[in-house]
PDB file of C-alpha atoms and ligand atoms in Angstrom:
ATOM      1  CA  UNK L   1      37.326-155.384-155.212  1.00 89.00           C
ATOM      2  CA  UNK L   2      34.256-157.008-156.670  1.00 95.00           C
ATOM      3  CA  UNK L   3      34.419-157.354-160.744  1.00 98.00           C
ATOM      4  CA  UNK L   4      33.115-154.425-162.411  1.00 98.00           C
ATOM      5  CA  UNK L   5      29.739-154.848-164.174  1.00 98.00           C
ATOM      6  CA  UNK L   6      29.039-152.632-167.405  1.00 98.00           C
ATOM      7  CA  UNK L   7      25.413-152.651-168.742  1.00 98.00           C
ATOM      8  CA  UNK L   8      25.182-151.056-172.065  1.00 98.00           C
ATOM      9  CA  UNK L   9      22.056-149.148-173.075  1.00 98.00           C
ATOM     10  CA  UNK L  10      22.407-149.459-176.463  1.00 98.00           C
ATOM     11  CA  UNK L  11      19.220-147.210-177.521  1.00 97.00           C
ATOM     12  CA  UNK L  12      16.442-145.868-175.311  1.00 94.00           C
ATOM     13  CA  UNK L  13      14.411-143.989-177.102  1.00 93.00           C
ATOM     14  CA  UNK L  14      17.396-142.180-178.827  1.00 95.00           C
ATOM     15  CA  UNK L  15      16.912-140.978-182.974  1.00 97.00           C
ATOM     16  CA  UNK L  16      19.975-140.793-184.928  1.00 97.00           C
ATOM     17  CA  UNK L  17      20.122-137.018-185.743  1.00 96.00           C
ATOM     18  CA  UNK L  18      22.865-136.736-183.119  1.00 96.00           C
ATOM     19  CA  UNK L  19      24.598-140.141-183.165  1.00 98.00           C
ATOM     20  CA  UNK L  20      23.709-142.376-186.242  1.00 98.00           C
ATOM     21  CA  UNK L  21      25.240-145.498-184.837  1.00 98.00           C
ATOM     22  CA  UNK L  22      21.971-145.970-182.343  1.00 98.00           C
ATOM     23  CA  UNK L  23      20.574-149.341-183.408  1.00 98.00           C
ATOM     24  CA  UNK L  24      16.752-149.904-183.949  1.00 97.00           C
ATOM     25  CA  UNK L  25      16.288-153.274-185.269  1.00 96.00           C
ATOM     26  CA  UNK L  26      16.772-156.720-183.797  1.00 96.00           C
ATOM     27  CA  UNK L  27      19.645-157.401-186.130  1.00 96.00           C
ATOM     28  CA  UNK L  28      21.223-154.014-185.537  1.00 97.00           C
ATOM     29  CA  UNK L  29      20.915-154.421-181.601  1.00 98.00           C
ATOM     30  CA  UNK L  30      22.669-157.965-181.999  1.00 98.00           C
ATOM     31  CA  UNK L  31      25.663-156.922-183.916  1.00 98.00           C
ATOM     32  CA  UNK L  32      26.003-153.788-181.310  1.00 98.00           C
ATOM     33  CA  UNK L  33      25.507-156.294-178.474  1.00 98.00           C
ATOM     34  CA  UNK L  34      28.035-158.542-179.663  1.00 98.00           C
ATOM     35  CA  UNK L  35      31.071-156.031-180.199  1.00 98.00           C
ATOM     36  CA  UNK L  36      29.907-154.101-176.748  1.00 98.00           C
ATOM     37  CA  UNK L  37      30.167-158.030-174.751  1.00 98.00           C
ATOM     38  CA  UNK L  38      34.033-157.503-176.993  1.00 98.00           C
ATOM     39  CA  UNK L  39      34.606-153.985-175.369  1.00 98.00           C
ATOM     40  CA  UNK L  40      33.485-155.142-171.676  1.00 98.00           C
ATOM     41  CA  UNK L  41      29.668-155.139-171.508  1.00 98.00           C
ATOM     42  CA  UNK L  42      28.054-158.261-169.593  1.00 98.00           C
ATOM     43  CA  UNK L  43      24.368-156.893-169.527  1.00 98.00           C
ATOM     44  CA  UNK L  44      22.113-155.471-172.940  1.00 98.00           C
ATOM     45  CA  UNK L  45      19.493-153.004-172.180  1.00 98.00           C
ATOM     46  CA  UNK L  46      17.135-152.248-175.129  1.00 97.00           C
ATOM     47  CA  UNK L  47      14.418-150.911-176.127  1.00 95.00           C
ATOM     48  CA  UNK L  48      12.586-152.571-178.732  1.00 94.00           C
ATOM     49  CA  UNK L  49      12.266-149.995-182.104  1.00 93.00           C
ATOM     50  CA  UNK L  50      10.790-150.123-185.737  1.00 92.00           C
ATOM     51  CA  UNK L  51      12.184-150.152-188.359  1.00 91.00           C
ATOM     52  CA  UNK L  52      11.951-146.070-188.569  1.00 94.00           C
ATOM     53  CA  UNK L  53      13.123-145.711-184.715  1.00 95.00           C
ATOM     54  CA  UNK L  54       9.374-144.900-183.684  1.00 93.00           C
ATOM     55  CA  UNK L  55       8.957-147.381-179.936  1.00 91.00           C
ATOM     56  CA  UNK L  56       7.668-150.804-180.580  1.00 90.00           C
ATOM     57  CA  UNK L  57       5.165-151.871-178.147  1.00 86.00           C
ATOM     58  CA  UNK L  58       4.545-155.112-179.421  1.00 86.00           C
ATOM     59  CA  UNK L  59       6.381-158.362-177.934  1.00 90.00           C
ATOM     60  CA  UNK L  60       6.872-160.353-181.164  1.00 92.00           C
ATOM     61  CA  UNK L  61       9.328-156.873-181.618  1.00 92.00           C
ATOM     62  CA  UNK L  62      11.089-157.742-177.897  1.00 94.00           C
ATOM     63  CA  UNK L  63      11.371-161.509-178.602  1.00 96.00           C
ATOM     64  CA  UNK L  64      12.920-161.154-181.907  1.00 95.00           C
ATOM     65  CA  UNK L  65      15.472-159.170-180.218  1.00 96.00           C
ATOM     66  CA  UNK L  66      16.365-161.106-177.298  1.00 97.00           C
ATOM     67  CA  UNK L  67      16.577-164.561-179.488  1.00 97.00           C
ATOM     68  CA  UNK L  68      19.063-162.880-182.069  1.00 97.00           C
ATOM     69  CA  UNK L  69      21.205-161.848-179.028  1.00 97.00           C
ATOM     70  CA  UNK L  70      20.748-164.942-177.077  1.00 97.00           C
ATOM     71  CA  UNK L  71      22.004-166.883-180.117  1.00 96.00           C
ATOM     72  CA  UNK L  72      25.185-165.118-180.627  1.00 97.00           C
ATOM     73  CA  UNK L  73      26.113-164.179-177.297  1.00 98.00           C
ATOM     74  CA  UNK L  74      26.071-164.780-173.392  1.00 98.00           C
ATOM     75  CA  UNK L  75      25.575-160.791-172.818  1.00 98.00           C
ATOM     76  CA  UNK L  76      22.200-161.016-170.047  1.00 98.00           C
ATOM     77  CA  UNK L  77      19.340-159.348-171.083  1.00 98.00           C
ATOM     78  CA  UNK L  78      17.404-156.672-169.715  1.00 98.00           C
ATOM     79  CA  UNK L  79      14.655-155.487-171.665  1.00 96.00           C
ATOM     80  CA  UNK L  80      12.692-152.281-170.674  1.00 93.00           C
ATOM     81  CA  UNK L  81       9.092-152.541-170.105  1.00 86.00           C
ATOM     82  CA  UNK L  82       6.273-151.637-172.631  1.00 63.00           C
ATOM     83  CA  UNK L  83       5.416-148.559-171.918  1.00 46.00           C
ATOM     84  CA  UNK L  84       5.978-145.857-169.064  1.00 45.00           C
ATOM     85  CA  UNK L  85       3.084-143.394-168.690  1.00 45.00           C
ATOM     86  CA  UNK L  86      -0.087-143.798-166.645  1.00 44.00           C
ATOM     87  CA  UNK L  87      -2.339-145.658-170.077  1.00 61.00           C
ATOM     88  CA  UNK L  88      -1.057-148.538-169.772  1.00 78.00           C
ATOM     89  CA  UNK L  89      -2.196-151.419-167.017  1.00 88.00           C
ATOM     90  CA  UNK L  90       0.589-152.792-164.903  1.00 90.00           C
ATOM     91  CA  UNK L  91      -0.083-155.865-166.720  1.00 91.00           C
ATOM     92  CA  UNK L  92       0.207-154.982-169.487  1.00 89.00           C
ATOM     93  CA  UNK L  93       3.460-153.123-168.893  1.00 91.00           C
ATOM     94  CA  UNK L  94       4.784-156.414-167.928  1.00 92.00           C
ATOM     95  CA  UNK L  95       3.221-158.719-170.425  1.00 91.00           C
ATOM     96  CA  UNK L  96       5.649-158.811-173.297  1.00 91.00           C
ATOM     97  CA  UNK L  97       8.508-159.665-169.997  1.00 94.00           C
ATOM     98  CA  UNK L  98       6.638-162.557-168.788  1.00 95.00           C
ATOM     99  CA  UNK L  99       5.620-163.920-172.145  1.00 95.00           C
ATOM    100  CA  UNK L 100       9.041-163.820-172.894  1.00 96.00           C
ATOM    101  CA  UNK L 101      10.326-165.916-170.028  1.00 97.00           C
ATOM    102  CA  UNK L 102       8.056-168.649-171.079  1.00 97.00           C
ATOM    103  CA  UNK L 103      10.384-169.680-173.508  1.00 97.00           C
ATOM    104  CA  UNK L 104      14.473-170.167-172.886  1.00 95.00           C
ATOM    105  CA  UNK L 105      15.202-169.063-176.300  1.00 96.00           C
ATOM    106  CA  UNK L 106      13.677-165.355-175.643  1.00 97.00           C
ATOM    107  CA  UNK L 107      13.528-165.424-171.741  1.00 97.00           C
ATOM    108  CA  UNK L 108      15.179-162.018-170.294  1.00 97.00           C
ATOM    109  CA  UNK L 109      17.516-162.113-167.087  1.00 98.00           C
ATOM    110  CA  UNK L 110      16.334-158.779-165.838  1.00 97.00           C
ATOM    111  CA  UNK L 111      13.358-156.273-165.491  1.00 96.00           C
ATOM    112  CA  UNK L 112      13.207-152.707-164.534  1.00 96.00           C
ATOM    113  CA  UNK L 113      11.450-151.264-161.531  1.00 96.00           C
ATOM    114  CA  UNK L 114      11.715-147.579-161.047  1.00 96.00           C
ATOM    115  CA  UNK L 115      10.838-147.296-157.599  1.00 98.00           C
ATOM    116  CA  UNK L 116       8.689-144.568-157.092  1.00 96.00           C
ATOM    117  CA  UNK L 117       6.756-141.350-159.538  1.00 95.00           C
ATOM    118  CA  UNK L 118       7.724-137.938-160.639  1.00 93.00           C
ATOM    119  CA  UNK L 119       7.427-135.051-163.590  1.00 92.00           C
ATOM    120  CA  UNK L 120       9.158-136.029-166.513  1.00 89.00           C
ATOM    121  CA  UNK L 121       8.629-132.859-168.528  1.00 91.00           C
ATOM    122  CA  UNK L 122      10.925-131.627-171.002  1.00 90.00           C
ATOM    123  CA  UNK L 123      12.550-128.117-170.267  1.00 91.00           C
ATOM    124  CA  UNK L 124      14.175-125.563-172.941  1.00 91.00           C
ATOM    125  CA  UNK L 125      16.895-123.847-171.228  1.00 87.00           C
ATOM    126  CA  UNK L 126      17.200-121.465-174.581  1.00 90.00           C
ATOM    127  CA  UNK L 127      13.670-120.225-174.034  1.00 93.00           C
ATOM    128  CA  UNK L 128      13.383-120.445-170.316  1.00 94.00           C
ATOM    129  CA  UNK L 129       9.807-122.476-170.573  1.00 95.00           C
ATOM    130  CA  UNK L 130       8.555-125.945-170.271  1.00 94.00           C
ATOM    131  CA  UNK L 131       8.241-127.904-173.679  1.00 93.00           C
ATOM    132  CA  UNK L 132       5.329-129.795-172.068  1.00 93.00           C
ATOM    133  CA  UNK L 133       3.667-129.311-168.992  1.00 94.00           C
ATOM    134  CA  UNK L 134       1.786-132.945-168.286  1.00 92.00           C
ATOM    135  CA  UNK L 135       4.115-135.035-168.150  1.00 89.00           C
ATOM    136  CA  UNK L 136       4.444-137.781-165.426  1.00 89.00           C
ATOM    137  CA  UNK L 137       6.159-141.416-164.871  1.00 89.00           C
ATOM    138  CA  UNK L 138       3.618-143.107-162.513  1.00 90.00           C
ATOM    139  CA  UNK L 139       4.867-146.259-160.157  1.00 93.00           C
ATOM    140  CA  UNK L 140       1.649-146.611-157.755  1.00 94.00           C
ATOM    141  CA  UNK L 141       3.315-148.809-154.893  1.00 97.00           C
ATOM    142  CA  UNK L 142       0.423-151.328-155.594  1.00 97.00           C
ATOM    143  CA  UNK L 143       2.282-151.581-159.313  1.00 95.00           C
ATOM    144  CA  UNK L 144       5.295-152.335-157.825  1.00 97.00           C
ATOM    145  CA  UNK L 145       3.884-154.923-155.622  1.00 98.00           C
ATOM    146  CA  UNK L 146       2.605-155.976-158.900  1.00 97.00           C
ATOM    147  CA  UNK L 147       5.947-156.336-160.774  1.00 97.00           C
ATOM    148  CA  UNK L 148       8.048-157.586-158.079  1.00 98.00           C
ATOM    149  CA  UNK L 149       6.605-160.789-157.005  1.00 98.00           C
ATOM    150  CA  UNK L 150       5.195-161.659-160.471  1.00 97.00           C
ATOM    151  CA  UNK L 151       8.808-161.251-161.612  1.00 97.00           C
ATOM    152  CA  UNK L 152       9.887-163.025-158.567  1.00 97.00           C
ATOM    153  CA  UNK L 153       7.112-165.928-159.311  1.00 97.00           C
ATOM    154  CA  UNK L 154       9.147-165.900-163.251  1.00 97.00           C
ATOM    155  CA  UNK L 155      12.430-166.093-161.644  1.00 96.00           C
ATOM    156  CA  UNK L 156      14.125-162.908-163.232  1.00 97.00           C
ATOM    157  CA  UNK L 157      16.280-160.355-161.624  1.00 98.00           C
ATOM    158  CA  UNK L 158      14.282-157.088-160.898  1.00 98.00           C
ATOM    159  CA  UNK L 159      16.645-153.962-161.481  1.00 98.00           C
ATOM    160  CA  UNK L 160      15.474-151.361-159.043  1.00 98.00           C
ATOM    161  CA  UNK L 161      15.909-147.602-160.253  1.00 98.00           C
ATOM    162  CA  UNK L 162      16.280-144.891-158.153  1.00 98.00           C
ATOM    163  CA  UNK L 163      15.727-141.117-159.586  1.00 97.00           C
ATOM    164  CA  UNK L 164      15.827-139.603-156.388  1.00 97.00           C
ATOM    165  CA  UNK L 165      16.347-140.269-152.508  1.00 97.00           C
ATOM    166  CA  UNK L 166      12.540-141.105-152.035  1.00 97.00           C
ATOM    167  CA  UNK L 167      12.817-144.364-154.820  1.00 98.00           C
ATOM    168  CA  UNK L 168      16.156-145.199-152.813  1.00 98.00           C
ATOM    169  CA  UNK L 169      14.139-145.485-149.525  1.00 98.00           C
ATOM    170  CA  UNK L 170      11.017-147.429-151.551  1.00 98.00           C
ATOM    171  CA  UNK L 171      13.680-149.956-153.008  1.00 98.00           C
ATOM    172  CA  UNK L 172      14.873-150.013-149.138  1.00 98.00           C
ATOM    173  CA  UNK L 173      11.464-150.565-147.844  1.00 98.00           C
ATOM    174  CA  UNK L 174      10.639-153.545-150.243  1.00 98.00           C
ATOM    175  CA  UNK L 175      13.799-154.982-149.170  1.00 98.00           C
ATOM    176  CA  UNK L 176      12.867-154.852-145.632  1.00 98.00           C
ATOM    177  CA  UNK L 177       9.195-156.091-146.619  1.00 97.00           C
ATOM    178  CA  UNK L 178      10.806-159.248-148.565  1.00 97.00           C
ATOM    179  CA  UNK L 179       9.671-157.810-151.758  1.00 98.00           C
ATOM    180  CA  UNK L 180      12.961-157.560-153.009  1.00 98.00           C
ATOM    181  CA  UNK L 181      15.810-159.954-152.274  1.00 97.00           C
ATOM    182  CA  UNK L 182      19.057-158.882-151.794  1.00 98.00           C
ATOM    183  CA  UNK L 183      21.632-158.709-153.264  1.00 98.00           C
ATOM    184  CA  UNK L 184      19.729-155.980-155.033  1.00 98.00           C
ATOM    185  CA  UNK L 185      20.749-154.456-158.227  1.00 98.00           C
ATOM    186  CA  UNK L 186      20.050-150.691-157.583  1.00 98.00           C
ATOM    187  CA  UNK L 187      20.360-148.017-160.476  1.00 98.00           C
ATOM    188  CA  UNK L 188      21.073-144.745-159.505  1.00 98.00           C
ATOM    189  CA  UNK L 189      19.664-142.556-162.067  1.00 98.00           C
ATOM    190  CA  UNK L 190      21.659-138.985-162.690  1.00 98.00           C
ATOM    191  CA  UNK L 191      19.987-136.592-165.088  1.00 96.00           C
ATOM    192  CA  UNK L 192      21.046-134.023-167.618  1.00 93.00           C
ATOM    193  CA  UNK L 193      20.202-131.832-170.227  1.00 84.00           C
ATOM    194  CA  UNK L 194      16.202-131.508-170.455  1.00 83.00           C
ATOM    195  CA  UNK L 195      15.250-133.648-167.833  1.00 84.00           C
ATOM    196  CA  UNK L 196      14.965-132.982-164.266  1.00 89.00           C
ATOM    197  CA  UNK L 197      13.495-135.667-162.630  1.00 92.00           C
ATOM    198  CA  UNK L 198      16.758-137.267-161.465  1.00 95.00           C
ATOM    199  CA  UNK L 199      20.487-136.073-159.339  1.00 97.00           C
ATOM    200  CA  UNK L 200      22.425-133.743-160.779  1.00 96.00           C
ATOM    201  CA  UNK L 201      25.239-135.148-162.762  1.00 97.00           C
ATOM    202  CA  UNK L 202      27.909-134.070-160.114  1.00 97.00           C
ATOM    203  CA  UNK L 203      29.893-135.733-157.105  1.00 98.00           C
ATOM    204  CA  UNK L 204      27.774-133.851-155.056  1.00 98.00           C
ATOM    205  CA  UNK L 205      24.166-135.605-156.581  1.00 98.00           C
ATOM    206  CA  UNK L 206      26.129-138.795-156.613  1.00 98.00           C
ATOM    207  CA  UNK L 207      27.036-138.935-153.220  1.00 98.00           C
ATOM    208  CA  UNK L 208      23.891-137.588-152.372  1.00 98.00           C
ATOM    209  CA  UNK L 209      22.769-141.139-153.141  1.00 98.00           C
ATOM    210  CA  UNK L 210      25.587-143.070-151.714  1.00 98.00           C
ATOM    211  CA  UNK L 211      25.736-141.423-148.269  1.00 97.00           C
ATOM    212  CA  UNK L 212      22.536-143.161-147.637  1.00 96.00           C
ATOM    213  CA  UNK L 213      23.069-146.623-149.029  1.00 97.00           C
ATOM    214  CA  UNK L 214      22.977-149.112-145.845  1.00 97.00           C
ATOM    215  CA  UNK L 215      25.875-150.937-144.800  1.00 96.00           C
ATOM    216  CA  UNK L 216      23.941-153.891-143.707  1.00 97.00           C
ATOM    217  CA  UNK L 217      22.302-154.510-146.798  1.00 98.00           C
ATOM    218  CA  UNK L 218      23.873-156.548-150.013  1.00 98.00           C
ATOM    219  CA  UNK L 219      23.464-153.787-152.694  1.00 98.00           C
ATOM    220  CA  UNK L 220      25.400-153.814-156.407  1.00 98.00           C
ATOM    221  CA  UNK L 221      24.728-150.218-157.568  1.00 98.00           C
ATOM    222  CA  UNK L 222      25.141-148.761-160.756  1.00 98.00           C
ATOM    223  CA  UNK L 223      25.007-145.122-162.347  1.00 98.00           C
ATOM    224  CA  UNK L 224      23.122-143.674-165.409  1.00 97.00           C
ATOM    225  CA  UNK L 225      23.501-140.266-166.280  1.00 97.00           C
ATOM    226  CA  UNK L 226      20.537-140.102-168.850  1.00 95.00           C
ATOM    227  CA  UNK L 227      21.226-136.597-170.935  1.00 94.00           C
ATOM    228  CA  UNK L 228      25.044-136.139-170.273  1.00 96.00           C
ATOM    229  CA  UNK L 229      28.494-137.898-170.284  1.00 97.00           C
ATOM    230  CA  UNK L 230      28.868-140.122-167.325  1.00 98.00           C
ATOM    231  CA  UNK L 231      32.960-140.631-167.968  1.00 98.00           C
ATOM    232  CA  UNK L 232      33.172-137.069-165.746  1.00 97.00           C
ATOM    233  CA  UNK L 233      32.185-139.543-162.978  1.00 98.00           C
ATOM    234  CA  UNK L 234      33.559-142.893-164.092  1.00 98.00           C
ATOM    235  CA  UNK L 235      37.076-143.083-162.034  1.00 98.00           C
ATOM    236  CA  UNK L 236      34.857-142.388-158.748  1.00 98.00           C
ATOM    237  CA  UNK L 237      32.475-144.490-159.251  1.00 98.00           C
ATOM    238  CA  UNK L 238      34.713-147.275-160.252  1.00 98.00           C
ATOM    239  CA  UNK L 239      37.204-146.941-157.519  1.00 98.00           C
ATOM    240  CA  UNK L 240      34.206-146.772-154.699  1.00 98.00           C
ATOM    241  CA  UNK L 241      32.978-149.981-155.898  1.00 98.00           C
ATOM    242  CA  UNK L 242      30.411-149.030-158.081  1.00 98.00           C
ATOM    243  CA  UNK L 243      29.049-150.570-161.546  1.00 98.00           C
ATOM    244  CA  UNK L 244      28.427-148.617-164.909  1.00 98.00           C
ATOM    245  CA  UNK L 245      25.425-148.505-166.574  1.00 98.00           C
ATOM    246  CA  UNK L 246      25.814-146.059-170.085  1.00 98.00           C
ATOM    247  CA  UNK L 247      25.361-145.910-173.989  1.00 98.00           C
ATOM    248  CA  UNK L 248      23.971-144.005-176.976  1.00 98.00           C
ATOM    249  CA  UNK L 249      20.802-144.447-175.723  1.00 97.00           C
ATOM    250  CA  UNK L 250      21.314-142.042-172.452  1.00 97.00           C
ATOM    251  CA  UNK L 251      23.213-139.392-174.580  1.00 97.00           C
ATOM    252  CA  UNK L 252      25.038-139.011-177.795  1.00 98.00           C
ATOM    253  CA  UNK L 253      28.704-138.195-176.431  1.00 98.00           C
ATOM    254  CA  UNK L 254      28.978-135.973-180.004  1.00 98.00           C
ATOM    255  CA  UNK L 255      31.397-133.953-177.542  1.00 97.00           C
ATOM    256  CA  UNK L 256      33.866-137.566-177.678  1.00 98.00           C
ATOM    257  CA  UNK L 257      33.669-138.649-181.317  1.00 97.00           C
ATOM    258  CA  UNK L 258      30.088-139.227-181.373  1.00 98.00           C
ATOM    259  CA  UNK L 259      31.317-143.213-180.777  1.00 98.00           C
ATOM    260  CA  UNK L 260      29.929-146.386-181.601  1.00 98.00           C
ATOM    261  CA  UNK L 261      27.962-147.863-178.052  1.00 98.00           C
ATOM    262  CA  UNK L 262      31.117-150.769-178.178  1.00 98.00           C
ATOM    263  CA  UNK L 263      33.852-147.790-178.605  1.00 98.00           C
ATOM    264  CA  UNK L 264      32.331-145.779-175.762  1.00 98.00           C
ATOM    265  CA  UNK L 265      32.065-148.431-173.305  1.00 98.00           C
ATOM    266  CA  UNK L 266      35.932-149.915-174.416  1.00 98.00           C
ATOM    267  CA  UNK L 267      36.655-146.436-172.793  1.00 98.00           C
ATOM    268  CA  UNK L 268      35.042-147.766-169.149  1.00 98.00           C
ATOM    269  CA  UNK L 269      36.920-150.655-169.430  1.00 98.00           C
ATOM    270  CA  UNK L 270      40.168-149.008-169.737  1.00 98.00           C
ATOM    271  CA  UNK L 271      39.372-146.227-167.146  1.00 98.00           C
ATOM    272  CA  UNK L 272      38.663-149.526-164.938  1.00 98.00           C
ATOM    273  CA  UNK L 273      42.015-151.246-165.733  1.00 98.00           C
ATOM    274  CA  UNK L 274      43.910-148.147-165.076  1.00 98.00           C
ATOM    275  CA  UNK L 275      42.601-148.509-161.427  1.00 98.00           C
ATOM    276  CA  UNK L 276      43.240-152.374-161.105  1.00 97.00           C
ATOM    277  CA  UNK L 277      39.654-152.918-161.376  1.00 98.00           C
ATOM    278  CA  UNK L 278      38.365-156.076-163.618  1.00 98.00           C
ATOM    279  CA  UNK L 279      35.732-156.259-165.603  1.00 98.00           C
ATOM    280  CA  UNK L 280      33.266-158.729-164.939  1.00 98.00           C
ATOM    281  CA  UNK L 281      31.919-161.652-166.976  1.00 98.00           C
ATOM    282  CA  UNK L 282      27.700-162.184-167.608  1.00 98.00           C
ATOM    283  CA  UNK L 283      28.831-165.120-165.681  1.00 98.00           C
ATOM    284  CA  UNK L 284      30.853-163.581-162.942  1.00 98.00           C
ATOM    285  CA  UNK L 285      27.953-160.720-162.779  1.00 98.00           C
ATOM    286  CA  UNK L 286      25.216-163.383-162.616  1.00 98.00           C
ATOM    287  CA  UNK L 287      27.618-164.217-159.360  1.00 98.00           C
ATOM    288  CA  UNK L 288      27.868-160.983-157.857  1.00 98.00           C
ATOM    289  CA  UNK L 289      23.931-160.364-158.361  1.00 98.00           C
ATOM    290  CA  UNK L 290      23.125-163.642-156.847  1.00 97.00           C
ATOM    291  CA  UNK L 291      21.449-165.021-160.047  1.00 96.00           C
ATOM    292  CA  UNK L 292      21.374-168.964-160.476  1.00 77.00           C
TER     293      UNK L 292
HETATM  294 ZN1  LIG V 301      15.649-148.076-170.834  1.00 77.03          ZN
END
């Protein structure tokens, strides 16, 4: 079987109240980059944060931390985009990417498209109510358009995200359109805790996902469970051929040791050599995802 590929999202948008070892700065995401490449990771996903956790917007903040990691290690690099709500131009949500790629020293390998729109509102199970009410992540197909062939025209890997069946058959579509080449690298997004907007974190919303994947086109999937432990589903996505895509940033995993990002993904790695499955290089994954 194909080589195992383990992104690590280190942070998100994740405080510390619950797991303190979440880095924030561009130092703090380089030293957790470098011991999770040791555990098994071959792609970083960050978020760029200051210095008190709050989101950085800026790119000077995203290009600091992709030349401290580039300098120390050969992890890719797969930097979110600026900003996710409806305020913000598809330009400028891709700005800080493509500025980036201008120059080798902070140039990314990846960016993410999440294929499609929904409600992203918070819900308290506790009170049985709504925490906010307006909340929406907006993808207008024209914005998509948008990001894939200016990231084509910049040579980096789009990583298409799937929350739901309908951004499955969008990703499909640009496929078929030639707005996405294969193979594709296709997150499937599970969901936890307070948010809704994705699967279920079960067999049931996994395979919900993979019962539709085509046979006849060149896919490398991966799984997020974003609010909840994704080692429940680990052995069965590993042994049908799947990649992992986890860290502190999705969820805390208090309920394990409230680990280190590097300690939690040494535990994929060994759940992956207990079924014969390798883990895969960032050269060996720049293979499988057809990246030259
Ligand atoms: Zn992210």
């Amino acid at each position: 079987m194909e080589k195992l590929i383990i992104e690590a999202r280190v942070n998100e948008y994740a405080m510390r109240k619950r797991n303190p070892h979440v880095p924030w700065s561009a130092e703090e995401i380089t030293q957790d980059a470098i011991a999770c490449r040791e555990a098994g990771a071959s792609i970083l996903h960050f978020h760029a944060r200051q210095v008190n956790g709050a989101p950085c917007h800026d790119t000077q903040g995203y290009a600091d931390t992709v030349a401290a990691v580039r300098e120390v290690t050969d992890l890719l690099i797969h930097p979110t985009l600026g900003a996710n709500t409806v305020e913000d131009t598809p330009e400028g949500r891709l700005a800080h990417v493509l500025e980036m790629a201008k120059d080798p020293r902070t140039r990314p390998d990846f960016a993410p498209m999440d294929m499609g729109s929904t409600n992203i509102d918070i819900y308290d199970p506790k009170q049985k109510r709504f925490r906010t009410t307006d909340q929406m992540y907006i993808n207008t197909t024209e914005t998509l358009l948008y990001f894939a062939n200016a990231l084509k025209d910049a040579g980096l890997k789009p990583c298409a995200v799937a929350w739901n069946i309908s951004y499955l058959r969008q990703t499909l579509l640009f496929q078929e359109m030639g707005a996405l080449e294969e193979p594709i690298y296709l997150g499937l997004t599970l969901t936890e805790g307070p948010i809704f907007a994705g699967h279920p974190a079960s067999e049931a919303g996994l395979d919900a996902y993979l019962n539709l994947l085509p046979e006849d086109v060149k896919i490398a999937w991966t799984v997020y469970n974003y609010g909840g432990n994704l080692l429940k589903l680990a052995e069965k996505i590993i042994t049908a051929g799947g990649h992992i895509a986890v860290g502190l940033g999705d969820h805390p995993y208090t309920e394990i040791g409230t680990p280190t990002n590097a300690e939690l993904i040494a535990k994929f790695t060994a759940i992956a050599a207990s079924v014969g499955r390798e883990v895969a290089t960032p050269a060996e994954t720049r293979q499988i995802l057809g990246m030259v």
